[in-house]
Amino acid sequence: MKRESKNDGDLVAKCYFAKRKLVWEMLDGGLKNKIEINWSEITAIKAVFPKNQPSVLEIQLSHMPSFQRESDPQPRKHTIWHATPDFTGGQASMNRMHWIQFREGELEKHYEKLLQCDKRLLMLSQKPFPYYDPPLFDNKNHSGHEEFAFELIGHQPGYAPAMQYPHINIQRHHPAPCGFGEIAEIREEMSSTTADIDIKQQREKELEAWLPITSSRNAKWWYSAFHNVTAIVGAGVLSLPYAMAQLGWGPGSVVLFLSWIITLYTLWQMVEMHELVPGKRFNRYHELCQHVFGEKLGLYIVVPQQLMVQVGSNIVYMVTGGKSLQKAYNTLCTSPGCKDIRLTYWIMIFAVPHFFISQLPNFNAIWIISLAAAAMSLSYSTVAWTTSLHKGVQPDVHYGPKSSTTPGMVFDFLSALGNIAFAYAGHNVVLEIQATIPSTPEIPSKKPMWKGVKLAYFIVAACYFPVAFIGYRIFGNSVQDNILISLEKPAWLIAAANMFVFVHVIGSYQVQFTNSISVTHMSK
């Protein structure tokens, strides 16, 4: 498909720096059509500036562009655009590649400015072109489509300015050196000055450099392992025997195994989506949601939920830390002179170490605390199941339902599902953990991250399954909602296990709290 025009300005390339879009605009029957391309949808970009020849801009897209047509143009009024079907004969909806030619010297300054305004496009310009092997958005055979091209003639002798979508049967990796000219003009439209854009970008860079998640990106793969263990494994593991008692051997085992598999799969999805768009990293949960739902709607959807989860988890950690200290104190101090100390004071004691830990500069700086927390989670889980095994199966143990009524059994079933779901928490900080790992085209961050996740989930299995199955086997449906209460003795070991829980929730609190700060600031 080919169309000629003799008027200058019939085909225009525009770059909207404020809206971060490229626009191909063309005149058709007295009205303008346009193709809009978001910068975020560009997966490869290349510009060629041969001497004494037209300059060429090539881009490759991850998604089909949008198509719009001018409606009811009025003098001195803003253009009103309406969505329209693909007006290129299906070529722009089919091909990932867009290329366009300019008069010599006309593209350079605009291309340089484009790369200065977007760090991701600058990075893409330094990578091989094209990025995707498939030239089409799908694998269907479109060999019957005609080539789509625009040509402008008459405003400069010897040149035929053009914009073209390559035919699928044409094997071409570089634009043809002749037969095409340049676009008559390129217009740059900005809703704010370059200085304002530079100031905004500088502020964003400074904020990223200050926030604890992105200020340091030198984490090792094993950092992700114990960060994930700290985020996932918690005091909830001690309630798994109780959940088994509420469900029974069959349903309990199935739910526990399915939860492990499903959460591992969904965590893998999160790891893959961290760099879903080539050259861009979604460092925070809400950034990924904004990419899917839009800048404002994405924030409204995810930030309230994420903050509720993180703030709620921190409240649970504070109470759990205080209770663990209180249980350790009550277990060891049994003499008549021991005073009963209120839980409020134990929670205040739990808060003391956080005053000092919070002075650390970034997320990577707390790796040793997270490592200690992960080690403690494995320790108190091991204490729970080994001590239960040493205690032996209790007399008159029963494995039937805890409740004898139908409403009670339904309530127990739902309560058990909630306890197991709480035990497998931690996905809300996966992207933030991965953001601390360096990423290069040769070794993207998902490789070391996934390696750490696999180790983390091996540790999760080592913590959860022995505690759940052995605890239920030993105590049956008489097990307490915290298996350490059922154990009672030896006192020193139970006290030690509670101290392990205390150390673990200190690390868990820091992992959640550090990310809460990042979410709060970046979503403003």
Short mmCIF file of C-alpha atoms in Angstrom, two decimals:
data_model
loop_
_atom_site.label_atom_id
_atom_site.label_comp_id
_atom_site.label_asym_id
_atom_site.label_seq_id
_atom_site.Cartn_x
_atom_site.Cartn_y
_atom_site.Cartn_z
CA MET A 1 0.00 0.00 0.00
CA LYS A 2 1.53 3.30 -1.07
CA ARG A 3 0.33 6.87 -0.92
CA GLU A 4 1.90 10.03 -2.36
CA SER A 5 1.60 13.63 -1.28
CA LYS A 6 2.97 16.86 -2.71
CA ASN A 7 2.47 19.10 0.33
CA ASP A 8 5.04 19.78 2.98
CA GLY A 9 3.80 18.81 6.46
CA ASP A 10 1.55 15.94 5.41
CA LEU A 11 3.76 13.54 7.38
CA VAL A 12 5.17 14.73 10.72
CA ALA A 13 7.09 13.05 13.54
CA LYS A 14 6.49 14.56 16.96
CA CYS A 15 8.19 13.97 20.27
CA TYR A 16 6.22 14.79 23.43
CA PHE A 17 8.78 14.99 26.22
CA ALA A 18 6.28 15.68 29.01
CA LYS A 19 3.88 12.92 27.92
CA ARG A 20 6.81 10.63 27.01
CA LYS A 21 5.40 9.68 23.62
CA LEU A 22 6.41 9.51 19.98
CA VAL A 23 3.73 10.38 17.44
CA TRP A 24 3.56 9.76 13.69
CA GLU A 25 1.02 12.23 12.32
CA MET A 26 -0.29 12.24 8.73
CA LEU A 27 -2.92 14.11 6.76
CA ASP A 28 -5.73 12.09 5.17
CA GLY A 29 -8.71 13.61 3.40
CA GLY A 30 -8.40 16.95 5.15
CA LEU A 31 -8.20 15.36 8.62
CA LYS A 32 -5.17 14.15 10.52
CA ASN A 33 -4.52 10.60 11.65
CA LYS A 34 -1.87 9.76 14.20
CA ILE A 35 -0.07 6.76 15.64
CA GLU A 36 0.93 7.15 19.30
CA ILE A 37 3.83 5.20 20.82
CA ASN A 38 4.64 5.34 24.52
CA TRP A 39 8.34 5.47 25.31
CA SER A 40 7.83 2.59 27.75
CA GLU A 41 6.69 0.36 24.85
CA ILE A 42 9.94 0.83 22.92
CA THR A 43 12.14 -2.26 23.30
CA ALA A 44 14.89 -1.30 20.83
CA ILE A 45 15.98 1.97 19.26
CA LYS A 46 18.61 2.91 16.71
CA ALA A 47 19.51 6.02 14.73
CA VAL A 48 21.85 6.24 11.75
CA PHE A 49 23.37 9.51 10.52
CA PRO A 50 25.22 8.76 7.25
CA LYS A 51 27.12 11.62 5.65
CA ASN A 52 25.31 13.35 2.77
CA GLN A 53 22.39 10.98 3.16
CA PRO A 54 19.07 11.02 5.01
CA SER A 55 19.14 10.17 8.72
CA VAL A 56 17.17 7.11 9.83
CA LEU A 57 15.37 6.37 13.10
CA GLU A 58 14.37 2.75 13.81
CA ILE A 59 12.37 1.54 16.79
CA GLN A 60 10.90 -1.77 17.86
CA LEU A 61 7.80 -2.11 20.05
CA SER A 62 6.59 -4.50 22.72
CA HIS A 63 2.90 -3.63 22.17
CA MET A 64 0.83 -2.39 19.28
CA PRO A 65 0.57 1.42 19.11
CA SER A 66 -2.69 3.31 19.44
CA PHE A 67 -4.47 4.92 16.47
CA GLN A 68 -6.43 8.17 16.56
CA ARG A 69 -8.17 10.48 14.09
CA GLU A 70 -8.88 14.17 14.25
CA SER A 71 -12.52 15.13 14.84
CA ASP A 72 -14.26 18.40 13.89
CA PRO A 73 -11.19 20.69 13.58
CA GLN A 74 -11.79 24.29 14.60
CA PRO A 75 -9.47 27.27 14.00
CA ARG A 76 -7.41 28.29 17.07
CA LYS A 77 -8.76 25.42 19.14
CA HIS A 78 -7.11 22.30 20.47
CA THR A 79 -7.34 19.26 18.24
CA ILE A 80 -9.93 16.73 19.40
CA TRP A 81 -8.83 13.13 18.84
CA HIS A 82 -10.88 9.95 18.85
CA ALA A 83 -9.70 6.37 18.83
CA THR A 84 -9.89 4.74 15.41
CA PRO A 85 -9.04 1.35 13.88
CA ASP A 86 -5.65 0.84 12.26
CA PHE A 87 -5.67 3.05 9.16
CA THR A 88 -2.44 1.54 7.73
CA GLY A 89 -4.03 -1.56 6.25
CA GLY A 90 -3.08 -3.58 9.30
CA GLN A 91 0.66 -3.01 8.82
CA ALA A 92 1.23 -0.93 11.99
CA SER A 93 -0.79 -3.44 14.04
CA MET A 94 1.25 -6.31 12.67
CA ASN A 95 4.87 -5.15 12.60
CA ARG A 96 7.01 -4.43 15.64
CA MET A 97 9.44 -2.40 13.54
CA HIS A 98 8.87 1.27 12.72
CA TRP A 99 11.41 3.25 10.74
CA ILE A 100 11.37 6.76 9.44
CA GLN A 101 13.82 8.97 7.49
CA PHE A 102 14.74 12.63 7.91
CA ARG A 103 16.67 15.25 5.98
CA GLU A 104 20.36 15.28 6.80
CA GLY A 105 21.02 17.12 10.07
CA GLU A 106 17.37 17.23 11.10
CA LEU A 107 17.23 14.21 13.44
CA GLU A 108 20.47 14.48 15.44
CA LYS A 109 19.61 17.12 18.02
CA HIS A 110 16.14 15.70 18.72
CA TYR A 111 17.47 12.16 19.08
CA GLU A 112 20.18 13.32 21.46
CA LYS A 113 17.62 15.17 23.57
CA LEU A 114 15.34 12.12 23.61
CA LEU A 115 18.13 9.94 25.04
CA GLN A 116 19.04 12.60 27.60
CA CYS A 117 15.48 12.68 28.88
CA ASP A 118 15.05 8.92 29.25
CA LYS A 119 17.76 6.77 30.80
CA ARG A 120 16.08 3.56 29.63
CA LEU A 121 16.07 4.63 25.98
CA LEU A 122 19.71 5.63 26.33
CA MET A 123 20.48 2.13 27.58
CA LEU A 124 18.48 0.55 24.73
CA SER A 125 20.34 2.66 22.15
CA GLN A 126 23.58 0.99 23.29
CA LYS A 127 22.24 -2.54 22.82
CA PRO A 128 22.06 -4.61 19.61
CA PHE A 129 19.17 -3.82 17.31
CA PRO A 130 16.62 -5.33 17.01
CA TYR A 131 15.85 -6.75 20.46
CA TYR A 132 13.07 -9.19 19.49
CA ASP A 133 13.68 -11.89 16.90
CA PRO A 134 10.02 -12.16 15.81
CA PRO A 135 9.26 -9.19 13.54
CA LEU A 136 5.51 -9.45 14.20
CA PHE A 137 3.31 -9.10 17.24
CA ASP A 138 2.03 -12.65 16.64
CA ASN A 139 3.08 -15.74 14.74
CA LYS A 140 0.34 -15.71 12.10
CA ASN A 141 1.26 -15.71 8.45
CA HIS A 142 0.67 -12.25 7.02
CA SER A 143 2.44 -12.74 3.72
CA GLY A 144 -0.66 -11.57 1.91
CA HIS A 145 -0.44 -8.04 3.27
CA GLU A 146 0.84 -5.32 1.04
CA GLU A 147 3.73 -3.07 1.99
CA PHE A 148 2.56 0.15 3.63
CA ALA A 149 4.40 3.40 2.86
CA PHE A 150 3.99 7.15 2.73
CA GLU A 151 5.81 9.41 0.30
CA LEU A 152 6.03 13.17 0.08
CA ILE A 153 7.13 14.67 -3.25
CA GLY A 154 7.84 18.13 -4.50
CA HIS A 155 9.22 20.11 -1.59
CA GLN A 156 12.82 19.05 -2.25
CA PRO A 157 14.05 17.71 -5.58
CA GLY A 158 15.64 14.31 -5.61
CA TYR A 159 14.07 13.05 -2.38
CA ALA A 160 10.84 11.21 -1.65
CA PRO A 161 10.24 11.46 2.12
CA ALA A 162 8.68 8.29 3.46
CA MET A 163 7.56 6.29 6.45
CA GLN A 164 7.28 2.56 5.93
CA TYR A 165 6.33 -0.65 7.73
CA PRO A 166 8.44 -3.50 6.28
CA HIS A 167 6.71 -6.36 4.49
CA ILE A 168 7.08 -9.69 6.27
CA ASN A 169 8.75 -11.34 3.24
CA ILE A 170 11.43 -8.67 2.98
CA GLN A 171 14.58 -9.76 4.84
CA ARG A 172 15.90 -6.37 5.94
CA HIS A 173 17.78 -5.43 9.08
CA HIS A 174 18.89 -1.99 7.87
CA PRO A 175 16.99 0.65 5.90
CA ALA A 176 17.54 0.72 2.17
CA PRO A 177 20.20 3.29 1.24
CA CYS A 178 18.19 4.75 -1.63
CA GLY A 179 14.65 5.04 -2.90
CA PHE A 180 13.50 6.82 0.25
CA GLY A 181 14.12 10.32 1.45
CA GLU A 182 13.48 12.15 4.64
CA ILE A 183 10.47 13.53 6.41
CA ALA A 184 9.70 17.08 5.53
CA GLU A 185 9.80 18.25 9.13
CA ILE A 186 10.03 17.13 12.73
CA ARG A 187 8.17 19.08 15.36
CA GLU A 188 8.89 19.04 19.04
CA GLU A 189 6.00 19.82 21.37
CA MET A 190 6.57 20.17 25.10
CA SER A 191 4.04 21.00 27.82
CA SER A 192 6.84 22.04 30.13
CA THR A 193 10.30 23.47 29.59
CA THR A 194 13.39 21.33 29.36
CA ALA A 195 14.63 22.89 32.57
CA ASP A 196 11.52 21.71 34.43
CA ILE A 197 11.97 18.19 33.08
CA ASP A 198 15.63 18.14 34.06
CA ILE A 199 14.80 19.34 37.57
CA LYS A 200 12.08 16.68 37.95
CA GLN A 201 14.38 13.91 36.74
CA GLN A 202 17.15 15.13 39.03
CA ARG A 203 14.78 15.05 42.01
CA GLU A 204 13.69 11.51 41.12
CA LYS A 205 17.32 10.42 40.90
CA GLU A 206 18.11 12.01 44.25
CA LEU A 207 15.09 10.33 45.83
CA GLU A 208 16.06 6.95 44.39
CA ALA A 209 19.61 7.44 45.68
CA TRP A 210 18.28 8.28 49.16
CA LEU A 211 15.61 5.62 49.60
CA PRO A 212 16.82 2.45 51.34
CA ILE A 213 15.78 0.06 48.55
CA THR A 214 17.52 1.60 45.53
CA SER A 215 20.43 3.47 47.12
CA SER A 216 22.58 0.32 46.91
CA ARG A 217 22.42 -2.36 44.21
CA ASN A 218 25.33 -4.62 45.10
CA ALA A 219 23.44 -7.47 46.80
CA LYS A 220 24.56 -11.06 46.23
CA TRP A 221 22.26 -13.91 45.30
CA TRP A 222 22.36 -15.34 48.80
CA TYR A 223 21.11 -12.00 50.16
CA SER A 224 17.82 -12.70 48.39
CA ALA A 225 17.75 -16.16 50.00
CA PHE A 226 17.78 -15.01 53.61
CA HIS A 227 15.77 -11.84 52.88
CA ASN A 228 13.00 -14.07 51.50
CA VAL A 229 13.27 -16.51 54.40
CA THR A 230 13.00 -13.60 56.82
CA ALA A 231 9.97 -12.21 54.96
CA ILE A 232 8.15 -15.55 54.58
CA VAL A 233 8.94 -17.64 57.64
CA GLY A 234 7.54 -16.23 60.86
CA ALA A 235 6.01 -17.23 64.13
CA GLY A 236 3.12 -18.53 62.04
CA VAL A 237 5.06 -21.75 61.53
CA LEU A 238 4.43 -22.59 65.20
CA SER A 239 0.69 -22.61 64.52
CA LEU A 240 0.87 -25.11 61.63
CA PRO A 241 0.30 -28.20 63.86
CA TYR A 242 -2.86 -26.52 65.12
CA ALA A 243 -3.96 -25.89 61.50
CA MET A 244 -3.32 -29.56 60.76
CA ALA A 245 -5.50 -30.49 63.76
CA GLN A 246 -8.31 -28.34 62.36
CA LEU A 247 -8.06 -29.89 58.87
CA GLY A 248 -6.98 -33.47 59.54
CA TRP A 249 -4.25 -35.53 57.88
CA GLY A 250 -5.64 -35.60 54.33
CA PRO A 251 -6.88 -32.05 53.76
CA GLY A 252 -4.11 -30.58 55.92
CA SER A 253 -1.33 -32.26 53.95
CA VAL A 254 -2.88 -31.28 50.59
CA VAL A 255 -3.39 -27.63 51.58
CA LEU A 256 0.12 -27.36 53.02
CA PHE A 257 1.80 -28.81 49.93
CA LEU A 258 -0.38 -26.86 47.49
CA SER A 259 0.34 -23.63 49.35
CA TRP A 260 4.07 -24.27 49.06
CA ILE A 261 3.85 -24.98 45.32
CA ILE A 262 1.44 -22.13 44.48
CA THR A 263 3.37 -19.50 46.42
CA LEU A 264 6.66 -20.63 44.86
CA TYR A 265 5.09 -20.32 41.39
CA THR A 266 3.64 -16.87 42.07
CA LEU A 267 6.97 -15.73 43.52
CA TRP A 268 8.65 -16.90 40.31
CA GLN A 269 6.17 -14.78 38.36
CA MET A 270 7.11 -11.74 40.45
CA VAL A 271 10.80 -12.36 39.79
CA GLU A 272 10.17 -12.55 36.03
CA MET A 273 8.08 -9.37 36.01
CA HIS A 274 10.75 -7.28 37.76
CA GLU A 275 12.30 -6.55 34.35
CA LEU A 276 9.21 -7.21 32.26
CA VAL A 277 9.96 -4.18 30.08
CA PRO A 278 13.50 -4.42 28.63
CA GLY A 279 15.76 -1.74 30.10
CA LYS A 280 13.36 -0.88 32.93
CA ARG A 281 13.23 -2.27 36.47
CA PHE A 282 10.06 -2.30 38.56
CA ASN A 283 11.75 -1.72 41.90
CA ARG A 284 8.54 -1.59 43.90
CA TYR A 285 5.23 -3.39 43.86
CA HIS A 286 3.25 -0.28 43.01
CA GLU A 287 5.48 0.52 40.01
CA LEU A 288 4.50 -2.78 38.41
CA CYS A 289 0.85 -2.07 39.17
CA GLN A 290 1.16 1.40 37.63
CA HIS A 291 2.59 -0.16 34.47
CA VAL A 292 -0.48 -2.41 34.21
CA PHE A 293 -3.29 -0.08 35.35
CA GLY A 294 -1.85 3.39 34.74
CA GLU A 295 -0.07 5.98 36.85
CA LYS A 296 -2.95 7.01 39.12
CA LEU A 297 -5.18 3.93 39.12
CA GLY A 298 -2.18 1.70 39.82
CA LEU A 299 -1.38 3.66 42.96
CA TYR A 300 -4.98 3.64 44.16
CA ILE A 301 -5.21 -0.12 43.69
CA VAL A 302 -2.00 -1.38 45.24
CA VAL A 303 -0.60 1.17 47.71
CA PRO A 304 -3.45 1.00 50.26
CA GLN A 305 -3.37 -2.81 50.18
CA GLN A 306 0.41 -2.99 50.39
CA LEU A 307 0.55 -0.55 53.28
CA MET A 308 -2.18 -2.43 55.13
CA VAL A 309 -0.22 -5.68 54.73
CA GLN A 310 3.12 -4.18 55.72
CA VAL A 311 1.89 -2.01 58.57
CA GLY A 312 -0.35 -4.83 59.80
CA SER A 313 2.57 -7.25 59.64
CA ASN A 314 4.74 -4.87 61.62
CA ILE A 315 2.08 -4.60 64.32
CA VAL A 316 1.92 -8.39 64.48
CA TYR A 317 5.72 -8.54 64.73
CA MET A 318 5.74 -6.02 67.57
CA VAL A 319 3.17 -7.99 69.54
CA THR A 320 4.85 -11.31 68.73
CA GLY A 321 8.25 -9.98 69.76
CA GLY A 322 6.86 -8.69 73.03
CA LYS A 323 5.01 -11.94 73.73
CA SER A 324 8.12 -14.01 72.99
CA LEU A 325 10.14 -12.00 75.52
CA GLN A 326 7.33 -12.33 78.04
CA LYS A 327 7.09 -16.12 77.54
CA ALA A 328 10.85 -16.53 77.89
CA TYR A 329 10.79 -14.49 81.12
CA ASN A 330 7.84 -16.39 82.59
CA THR A 331 9.40 -19.75 81.65
CA LEU A 332 12.72 -19.03 83.33
CA CYS A 333 11.58 -16.91 86.26
CA THR A 334 9.35 -19.13 88.41
CA SER A 335 10.40 -18.05 91.90
CA PRO A 336 7.92 -16.20 94.16
CA GLY A 337 9.97 -13.01 93.79
CA CYS A 338 9.38 -12.76 90.04
CA LYS A 339 7.09 -9.90 89.13
CA ASP A 340 4.41 -10.06 86.47
CA ILE A 341 5.41 -7.55 83.78
CA ARG A 342 2.74 -6.26 81.44
CA LEU A 343 2.96 -7.05 77.73
CA THR A 344 3.10 -3.32 76.91
CA TYR A 345 6.53 -3.02 78.51
CA TRP A 346 7.85 -6.05 76.64
CA ILE A 347 6.72 -4.45 73.35
CA MET A 348 8.59 -1.29 74.33
CA ILE A 349 11.70 -3.38 74.98
CA PHE A 350 11.25 -4.95 71.55
CA ALA A 351 11.30 -1.44 70.03
CA VAL A 352 14.66 -0.49 71.58
CA PRO A 353 16.98 -2.30 69.10
CA HIS A 354 15.04 -0.85 66.17
CA PHE A 355 16.08 2.64 67.22
CA PHE A 356 19.69 1.73 66.45
CA ILE A 357 19.04 -0.53 63.44
CA SER A 358 17.03 2.22 61.75
CA GLN A 359 20.20 4.33 61.53
CA LEU A 360 21.63 1.97 58.91
CA PRO A 361 21.70 3.67 55.48
CA ASN A 362 19.95 1.17 53.19
CA PHE A 363 18.37 -2.22 52.77
CA ASN A 364 21.65 -3.95 51.93
CA ALA A 365 23.14 -2.70 55.18
CA ILE A 366 20.77 -4.87 57.23
CA TRP A 367 21.83 -8.09 55.50
CA ILE A 368 23.54 -9.40 58.63
CA ILE A 369 20.36 -8.81 60.65
CA SER A 370 18.28 -10.54 58.00
CA LEU A 371 20.75 -13.43 57.98
CA ALA A 372 20.49 -13.76 61.76
CA ALA A 373 16.68 -13.66 61.51
CA ALA A 374 16.69 -16.42 58.87
CA ALA A 375 18.99 -18.54 61.04
CA MET A 376 16.71 -18.01 64.05
CA SER A 377 13.63 -19.08 62.07
CA LEU A 378 15.35 -22.34 61.17
CA SER A 379 16.51 -22.71 64.80
CA TYR A 380 13.17 -22.32 66.55
CA SER A 381 11.45 -24.49 63.93
CA THR A 382 14.05 -27.19 64.56
CA VAL A 383 13.62 -26.85 68.32
CA ALA A 384 9.85 -27.24 67.92
CA TRP A 385 9.88 -30.48 65.90
CA THR A 386 12.93 -32.14 67.51
CA THR A 387 11.62 -31.50 71.01
CA SER A 388 8.22 -32.83 69.98
CA LEU A 389 9.85 -35.94 68.53
CA HIS A 390 11.84 -36.44 71.73
CA LYS A 391 8.67 -36.07 73.79
CA GLY A 392 7.00 -38.92 71.91
CA VAL A 393 3.40 -39.55 70.96
CA GLN A 394 1.15 -38.52 73.83
CA PRO A 395 -1.21 -40.96 75.58
CA ASP A 396 -4.79 -41.02 74.29
CA VAL A 397 -3.86 -38.94 71.25
CA HIS A 398 -6.73 -38.34 68.79
CA TYR A 399 -6.63 -37.20 65.18
CA GLY A 400 -10.32 -36.62 64.61
CA PRO A 401 -12.00 -33.25 64.09
CA LYS A 402 -11.50 -30.70 66.86
CA SER A 403 -15.14 -29.62 66.65
CA SER A 404 -18.14 -31.91 66.85
CA THR A 405 -20.65 -29.55 65.16
CA THR A 406 -20.91 -28.62 61.50
CA PRO A 407 -20.56 -24.83 62.11
CA GLY A 408 -17.55 -25.49 64.30
CA MET A 409 -15.92 -27.67 61.64
CA VAL A 410 -16.54 -25.02 58.96
CA PHE A 411 -15.06 -22.35 61.20
CA ASP A 412 -12.01 -24.53 61.94
CA PHE A 413 -11.52 -25.19 58.22
CA LEU A 414 -11.55 -21.48 57.35
CA SER A 415 -9.38 -20.61 60.34
CA ALA A 416 -6.82 -23.22 59.28
CA LEU A 417 -6.71 -21.85 55.75
CA GLY A 418 -6.06 -18.38 57.20
CA ASN A 419 -3.24 -19.66 59.42
CA ILE A 420 -1.55 -21.44 56.51
CA ALA A 421 -1.96 -18.42 54.22
CA PHE A 422 -0.42 -16.18 56.89
CA ALA A 423 2.49 -18.60 57.25
CA TYR A 424 3.27 -18.23 53.51
CA ALA A 425 3.27 -14.42 53.48
CA GLY A 426 6.13 -12.33 52.11
CA HIS A 427 5.38 -11.77 48.41
CA ASN A 428 4.71 -8.08 49.01
CA VAL A 429 8.46 -7.36 49.27
CA VAL A 430 9.79 -9.60 46.47
CA LEU A 431 10.30 -6.80 43.92
CA GLU A 432 11.99 -4.65 46.54
CA ILE A 433 14.40 -7.45 47.44
CA GLN A 434 15.24 -7.99 43.77
CA ALA A 435 15.80 -4.25 43.31
CA THR A 436 18.93 -4.47 45.48
CA ILE A 437 20.57 -6.98 43.08
CA PRO A 438 22.66 -5.61 40.18
CA SER A 439 21.43 -6.31 36.67
CA THR A 440 23.25 -6.40 33.34
CA PRO A 441 22.18 -7.59 29.86
CA GLU A 442 24.42 -10.63 30.30
CA ILE A 443 23.26 -11.44 33.84
CA PRO A 444 19.81 -9.95 34.54
CA SER A 445 18.78 -9.69 38.16
CA LYS A 446 16.22 -12.47 37.83
CA LYS A 447 18.95 -15.12 37.59
CA PRO A 448 20.61 -14.53 40.99
CA MET A 449 17.23 -13.68 42.50
CA TRP A 450 15.67 -16.97 41.41
CA LYS A 451 18.71 -18.84 42.66
CA GLY A 452 18.21 -17.28 46.08
CA VAL A 453 14.47 -17.95 46.00
CA LYS A 454 15.03 -21.67 45.38
CA LEU A 455 17.32 -21.86 48.41
CA ALA A 456 14.82 -19.85 50.45
CA TYR A 457 11.96 -22.20 49.61
CA PHE A 458 14.08 -25.22 50.47
CA ILE A 459 14.57 -23.65 53.92
CA VAL A 460 10.84 -22.87 54.10
CA ALA A 461 10.05 -26.53 53.46
CA ALA A 462 12.61 -27.58 56.08
CA CYS A 463 10.90 -25.31 58.60
CA TYR A 464 7.23 -25.91 57.81
CA PHE A 465 6.68 -29.56 56.99
CA PRO A 466 8.50 -31.17 59.97
CA VAL A 467 6.85 -28.79 62.45
CA ALA A 468 3.37 -29.32 60.96
CA PHE A 469 3.48 -33.09 60.57
CA ILE A 470 5.54 -34.07 63.61
CA GLY A 471 3.72 -31.63 65.89
CA TYR A 472 0.34 -32.99 64.84
CA ARG A 473 1.58 -36.60 65.05
CA ILE A 474 2.76 -36.13 68.64
CA PHE A 475 -0.10 -34.10 70.10
CA GLY A 476 -3.04 -34.79 67.77
CA ASN A 477 -6.02 -32.48 68.03
CA SER A 478 -5.03 -31.42 71.56
CA VAL A 479 -2.08 -29.36 70.26
CA GLN A 480 -2.12 -25.68 71.22
CA ASP A 481 -2.20 -22.84 68.68
CA ASN A 482 1.51 -22.33 69.52
CA ILE A 483 3.31 -25.65 69.70
CA LEU A 484 5.86 -24.24 72.18
CA ILE A 485 3.04 -23.98 74.73
CA SER A 486 2.28 -27.68 74.26
CA LEU A 487 5.93 -28.60 74.83
CA GLU A 488 6.34 -26.86 78.22
CA LYS A 489 9.64 -28.63 79.03
CA PRO A 490 12.60 -28.45 79.13
CA ALA A 491 12.17 -24.88 80.31
CA TRP A 492 15.54 -23.60 79.12
CA LEU A 493 14.96 -24.90 75.59
CA ILE A 494 11.46 -23.41 75.38
CA ALA A 495 12.85 -20.08 76.62
CA ALA A 496 15.62 -20.30 74.00
CA ALA A 497 13.08 -20.99 71.25
CA ASN A 498 11.11 -17.91 72.30
CA MET A 499 14.30 -15.83 72.17
CA PHE A 500 14.93 -17.19 68.68
CA VAL A 501 11.45 -15.96 67.72
CA PHE A 502 12.28 -12.57 69.23
CA VAL A 503 15.46 -12.21 67.14
CA HIS A 504 13.65 -13.40 64.02
CA VAL A 505 10.81 -10.87 64.24
CA ILE A 506 13.38 -8.07 64.68
CA GLY A 507 14.69 -8.92 61.21
CA SER A 508 11.20 -9.40 59.78
CA TYR A 509 10.13 -6.03 61.15
CA GLN A 510 13.09 -4.32 59.46
CA VAL A 511 12.42 -5.97 56.09
CA GLN A 512 8.78 -4.86 56.13
CA PHE A 513 9.44 -1.44 57.66
CA THR A 514 12.22 -0.54 55.20
CA ASN A 515 9.92 -1.30 52.29
CA SER A 516 7.04 0.62 53.89
CA ILE A 517 9.23 3.75 53.90
CA SER A 518 10.07 3.26 50.21
CA VAL A 519 6.40 2.74 49.24
CA THR A 520 5.28 5.82 51.19
CA HIS A 521 7.82 8.16 49.60
CA MET A 522 7.70 6.89 46.02
CA SER A 523 3.89 6.93 45.88
CA LYS A 524 3.59 10.58 46.87
#
